[in-house]
C-alpha cells in the first residue's frame, strides 16, 4: 500500500468515525429530549431514560461493529522499504 493510499484510508476512517459520533449524539438528544413528554415506564424508569442510556449504548456498539468490519482496514503504518 502506498503512502497516498494509506493517507486516503486514514481520512476515510476518521470521517466515518466522525459521522458515527454525530449519529450517536443526535440519537442521544432525540431519545432523551424527544421522549421526555412520554409517560411510558420501563422497569419503573421513564422511557426517555432507558432509550437515551441503554439505546445509545447499543447503538454505539452496533456502529463501532459496523466501522470495524466495513470501514476500517488493517494496514501497516510503518514505512515500507522499497528496494
mmCIF file of C-alpha atoms in Angstrom:
data_model
loop_
_atom_site.group_PDB
_atom_site.id
_atom_site.type_symbol
_atom_site.label_atom_id
_atom_site.label_comp_id
_atom_site.label_asym_id
_atom_site.label_seq_id
_atom_site.Cartn_x
_atom_site.Cartn_y
_atom_site.Cartn_z
ATOM 1 C CA UNK A 1 0.000 0.000 0.000
ATOM 2 C CA UNK A 2 1.462 3.365 -0.978
ATOM 3 C CA UNK A 3 1.672 6.357 1.337
ATOM 4 C CA UNK A 4 -1.095 8.091 -0.616
ATOM 5 C CA UNK A 5 -3.403 5.078 -0.309
ATOM 6 C CA UNK A 6 -2.692 4.922 3.428
ATOM 7 C CA UNK A 7 -3.474 8.630 3.750
ATOM 8 C CA UNK A 8 -6.803 8.204 1.947
ATOM 9 C CA UNK A 9 -7.699 5.199 4.107
ATOM 10 C CA UNK A 10 -6.902 7.070 7.318
ATOM 11 C CA UNK A 11 -9.018 10.030 6.154
ATOM 12 C CA UNK A 12 -11.872 7.662 5.271
ATOM 13 C CA UNK A 13 -11.706 6.043 8.720
ATOM 14 C CA UNK A 14 -11.558 9.401 10.506
ATOM 15 C CA UNK A 15 -14.505 10.766 8.534
ATOM 16 C CA UNK A 16 -16.609 7.679 9.180
ATOM 17 C CA UNK A 17 -15.765 7.820 12.891
ATOM 18 C CA UNK A 18 -16.852 11.466 12.999
ATOM 19 C CA UNK A 19 -20.155 10.599 11.315
ATOM 20 C CA UNK A 20 -20.734 7.787 13.802
ATOM 21 C CA UNK A 21 -20.073 10.182 16.671
ATOM 22 C CA UNK A 22 -22.542 12.672 15.205
ATOM 23 C CA UNK A 23 -25.164 9.927 14.779
ATOM 24 C CA UNK A 24 -24.752 8.832 18.410
ATOM 25 C CA UNK A 25 -25.076 12.407 19.692
ATOM 26 C CA UNK A 26 -28.199 13.030 17.586
ATOM 27 C CA UNK A 27 -29.757 9.752 18.741
ATOM 28 C CA UNK A 28 -28.995 10.569 22.381
ATOM 29 C CA UNK A 29 -30.589 14.019 22.090
ATOM 30 C CA UNK A 30 -33.674 12.763 20.266
ATOM 31 C CA UNK A 31 -34.137 9.790 22.593
ATOM 32 C CA UNK A 32 -33.612 11.853 25.734
ATOM 33 C CA UNK A 33 -35.369 15.096 24.951
ATOM 34 C CA UNK A 34 -37.820 13.772 22.382
ATOM 35 C CA UNK A 35 -39.267 11.127 24.688
ATOM 36 C CA UNK A 36 -39.325 13.322 27.810
ATOM 37 C CA UNK A 37 -43.045 14.047 27.494
ATOM 38 C CA UNK A 38 -43.912 10.354 27.156
ATOM 39 C CA UNK A 39 -45.363 8.799 30.330
ATOM 40 C CA UNK A 40 -44.364 5.213 29.479
ATOM 41 C CA UNK A 41 -42.390 3.370 32.181
ATOM 42 C CA UNK A 42 -39.884 0.563 31.566
ATOM 43 C CA UNK A 43 -38.586 -1.225 34.679
ATOM 44 C CA UNK A 44 -40.037 1.631 36.771
ATOM 45 C CA UNK A 45 -37.981 4.194 34.811
ATOM 46 C CA UNK A 46 -39.260 6.701 32.270
ATOM 47 C CA UNK A 47 -38.874 5.638 28.659
ATOM 48 C CA UNK A 48 -36.523 8.529 27.894
ATOM 49 C CA UNK A 49 -34.018 7.244 30.477
ATOM 50 C CA UNK A 50 -33.985 3.745 29.020
ATOM 51 C CA UNK A 51 -33.828 4.962 25.421
ATOM 52 C CA UNK A 52 -31.152 7.595 25.983
ATOM 53 C CA UNK A 53 -28.907 5.495 28.238
ATOM 54 C CA UNK A 54 -29.244 1.923 27.040
ATOM 55 C CA UNK A 55 -30.326 2.726 23.495
ATOM 56 C CA UNK A 56 -27.330 4.988 22.965
ATOM 57 C CA UNK A 57 -25.005 2.310 24.294
ATOM 58 C CA UNK A 58 -26.451 -0.370 21.984
ATOM 59 C CA UNK A 59 -26.361 1.997 19.010
ATOM 60 C CA UNK A 60 -22.721 2.809 19.766
ATOM 61 C CA UNK A 61 -21.787 -0.852 19.927
ATOM 62 C CA UNK A 62 -23.586 -1.586 16.652
ATOM 63 C CA UNK A 63 -21.992 1.361 14.838
ATOM 64 C CA UNK A 64 -18.498 0.516 16.095
ATOM 65 C CA UNK A 65 -19.046 -3.052 14.919
ATOM 66 C CA UNK A 66 -20.001 -1.646 11.504
ATOM 67 C CA UNK A 67 -16.888 0.549 11.435
ATOM 68 C CA UNK A 68 -14.521 -2.273 12.332
ATOM 69 C CA UNK A 69 -15.999 -4.722 9.850
ATOM 70 C CA UNK A 70 -16.752 -2.473 6.861
ATOM 71 C CA UNK A 71 -14.720 0.742 7.054
ATOM 72 C CA UNK A 72 -11.511 0.120 8.964
ATOM 73 C CA UNK A 73 -8.723 -1.684 7.175
ATOM 74 C CA UNK A 74 -5.767 -3.443 8.773
ATOM 75 C CA UNK A 75 -2.617 -1.896 7.350
ATOM 76 C CA UNK A 76 0.983 -1.471 8.311
ATOM 77 C CA UNK A 77 1.747 2.137 9.207
ATOM 78 C CA UNK A 78 5.493 1.577 9.188
ATOM 79 C CA UNK A 79 7.382 2.810 6.158
ATOM 80 C CA UNK A 80 7.833 0.077 3.585
ATOM 81 C CA UNK A 81 11.351 -0.472 2.318
ATOM 82 C CA UNK A 82 11.250 -0.341 -1.466
ATOM 83 C CA UNK A 83 14.445 -1.789 -2.866
#
